[in-house]
Structure formats: C-alpha cells, structure tokens
C-alpha cells in the first residue's frame, strides 16, 4: 500500500530526530569520560600508559565505525551480555568517539606551556593537582571549539546506527521512503533536518575559534 | 537470543572465515577502487572549488560556500541514499558502484575544498606581493610561489582526510556495493561467525589505513623534505 508523503511524515521525521539527539548525548557523555582518561594517560610520564592510549587511538581511528557497531552488536552477546540496539550503539559510539575526543583533548593539554607545569610543581602541587588546578582549566578554552566540531561529526555519524536497527532519523527516513515511495522528497527532508541540527553548531564552533584567535 | 544460547560457552573459530578469503579479497579491491577514485575526484573538485572560492567572483564564492556547508553538515549515508534511491525519481538510475563513487567524490570534494583553501591562505601575502613586484604574472606567481608551500601546508590534513574517507567507503555497502564491508555480511550469512568475520574485516581495514598512512608519509618525505 502506497501512501502520500505529507506533512504528517515530516512531523514523524522531526520527531525521530529526538532519538538522533538522545543517542548523540549518550555517545558524547561516554566519549567524554573515556576520552578524558585517554588524553590524560597520553601525557603522563608513565610510558606503558602512554603507549596503551596511543595504540587505542590509532586502532579505533584506523577502523570504520560500522565495524565497531557490528563487533559490539555481535560480540557482547558472546560475552554473555544481552544487547539491544540502544546499548550496542551507545557502547560503539563511546569507543569510537573517545578516540577522537582523546586526541583532540590531548592536543589541548599539550598546548599548555611546560613552564605552567613547573610553576605548579614549584608551588608544591602534586601531579594530579597540577592537572586539576593549572593545566585543565587553561586547556578547556582551547579545547571547546574543536569539541563542538566533533559534536557535529557525532550527530552525522549516529546515522550509521540505522544499520543495526536503531530507529533514529535516518532509519525513520528509510521506513518512510519504503512506505511512501517518495525517496527523493524523504531524504531531502532528512538532510534538511540534519543540516538544521549541525549547521548552528558548525557556526558556533567557528565563532568560538575566532574569539580564541583574537584573545591570543 | 534466548537465555539457553547465551549461557552456552562460545569458542571463537576463524577457520570458516579464512576459508572465504576470495570473497574478502574481492571486497578489498572494490574498497581500494572506491577510495582511489574518490581521492582523485575529490582532490580535483577540491582544488577547483578552492581556487574558485579564493580567486573567483562573489557569486561563485557564494555557490561554493553553500556546497561546502551543505555537504559538511549532512551525513554521508543520507547523501548516498539521495543519489542512489532519490535520483531514479527523475529517471536517473545509477548502479550502486557509480552512485557510491559520485557520493564519495562530492562528499570528499567539500572537505578538500576547505583544506586546499586553508593551504592557499597559509602562503604569506608578502611573498605573493614580492612576486608581483618582480613583474611575475598572476599565473607565474601561482606556479612558482604559491603552489609548493601551499601543497606542503595542506598535505598532512589532506592525508588524514583521505584515510578517513577510505574508512567511510564502508558505508557504500548499505547500497549493496560489494566492498570489503559487504564481503563481511556475505561471509557472515554463510558461516554464522559474526564476531570473527567483523574482527577479520576490522583488521583488514586497519591494515589498509596503516598502509595509506605509510604511503602518504613516504610521499611527503620524498616531495617536501629536502
């Protein structure tokens, strides 16, 4: 049965975008926790930890996100953990995103001058205190623009969760296209909704970057 | 999966997966073909659009700017679906491989435009002015002063974008292009060894990524390090 592609379908697509946003939020939270750990491990003066973090980042950045989605979707049940698409997608995106955030944040942390660490040490701060009170507060300002840029990547990449049956904007688009047989109109609408979510963030990231340049 | 099945002990077994090496190798070739075609096409578009955006008239700059923003703010898979499923509504029916190549070239073109433009802008204005004051024409300034340092400045970003693109070609499997990722689903349906298949495929993608990174590093050393 073929029905028309009408306003109601557009409303459904917009409604499905909330799952894109929800998955992005969960994935960002997971990526942030893992990514911060990776970034800090990468700058500690303990070689094995640095190697571990560097290898993890290289490994994840050298494989497609689709592979991670399928590995986790099929792999977790083998370990006796039953998964639904939500859990699989959340874990896969956290693994994937943490490698990119880890690399971005490492760059921000290492951009702080060596002398800042030394100043902290000469005040009697421990390594953890130097990080907590001297290095991290200064690097946050530098880290924000590329982090917002990463958020755009994340929103776009959640579209791949459709392949393991996670119903978000792209999957809803596929279902609507199959039902209405108007793929062009449907996917243009889907693209517009993604654009409406991503473009403001892109602009925001850019203006943050400009402000940072002026401040320097 | 039922509780009984999950409780069973599962032993990893790669033999059946390796037995299907021919399908997997076919997939590697398609992935390489897609990547190389997209890199060449994407770079070409990127250079043309960056030149247009840097030196062109205002209307051209605006069109190229819109192209870059639209592509960079929408997912690749949606662009792919639009071309593969959407264009037949206008009578333009493409096979999967062609559609994937077009989508990848258009997609990469937008990213390379930005990278090439940044590279062109990285050449100090004073050097360009120095060239003009020596009586060089616009083309000569471009040929002898701008191109080489600009290429050097943009090369690392370009290389990492190319590797990301190679990994992104896996999305083409979703319109039944028989690339490496598609090979995985074929072997999976034949052997039911999901986890093993995707592990092997993941390792192959990693090897390709490392190979491309090494190749780009080599090119950089040969061309730009004196």
mmCIF file of C-alpha atoms in Angstrom, chain B residues 26-27 30-31 33-34 80 84 95-101 104 169-186 205:
data_model
loop_
_atom_site.group_PDB
_atom_site.id
_atom_site.type_symbol
_atom_site.label_atom_id
_atom_site.label_comp_id
_atom_site.label_asym_id
_atom_site.label_seq_id
_atom_site.Cartn_x
_atom_site.Cartn_y
_atom_site.Cartn_z
ATOM 1 C CA UNK B 26 37.315 -9.144 -3.884
ATOM 2 C CA UNK B 27 35.941 -6.754 -1.297
ATOM 3 C CA UNK B 30 36.431 -2.705 -4.506
ATOM 4 C CA UNK B 31 37.265 -0.735 -1.358
ATOM 5 C CA UNK B 33 38.983 1.200 -6.159
ATOM 6 C CA UNK B 34 36.331 3.319 -4.422
ATOM 7 C CA UNK B 80 24.360 8.283 -0.701
ATOM 8 C CA UNK B 84 21.015 6.046 -5.196
ATOM 9 C CA UNK B 95 24.198 1.234 -10.315
ATOM 10 C CA UNK B 96 25.484 1.021 -6.747
ATOM 11 C CA UNK B 97 29.158 1.441 -7.537
ATOM 12 C CA UNK B 98 28.628 4.543 -9.696
ATOM 13 C CA UNK B 99 26.291 6.091 -7.135
ATOM 14 C CA UNK B 100 28.803 5.420 -4.360
ATOM 15 C CA UNK B 101 31.653 6.948 -6.362
ATOM 16 C CA UNK B 104 32.094 9.939 -2.201
ATOM 17 C CA UNK B 169 33.703 3.924 1.901
ATOM 18 C CA UNK B 170 32.336 1.091 4.081
ATOM 19 C CA UNK B 171 29.032 2.976 4.019
ATOM 20 C CA UNK B 172 28.706 2.056 0.315
ATOM 21 C CA UNK B 173 27.891 -1.493 1.455
ATOM 22 C CA UNK B 174 24.490 -0.122 2.504
ATOM 23 C CA UNK B 175 23.521 0.324 -1.167
ATOM 24 C CA UNK B 176 24.826 -3.182 -1.916
ATOM 25 C CA UNK B 177 28.209 -2.179 -3.339
ATOM 26 C CA UNK B 178 30.332 -5.300 -2.901
ATOM 27 C CA UNK B 179 33.144 -3.688 -0.955
ATOM 28 C CA UNK B 180 35.085 -5.103 1.981
ATOM 29 C CA UNK B 181 32.289 -4.428 4.451
ATOM 30 C CA UNK B 182 29.734 -6.054 2.177
ATOM 31 C CA UNK B 183 32.015 -9.099 1.910
ATOM 32 C CA UNK B 184 31.702 -9.367 5.686
ATOM 33 C CA UNK B 185 27.926 -9.704 5.525
ATOM 34 C CA UNK B 186 28.206 -12.369 2.807
ATOM 35 C CA UNK B 205 40.634 -2.029 7.342
#
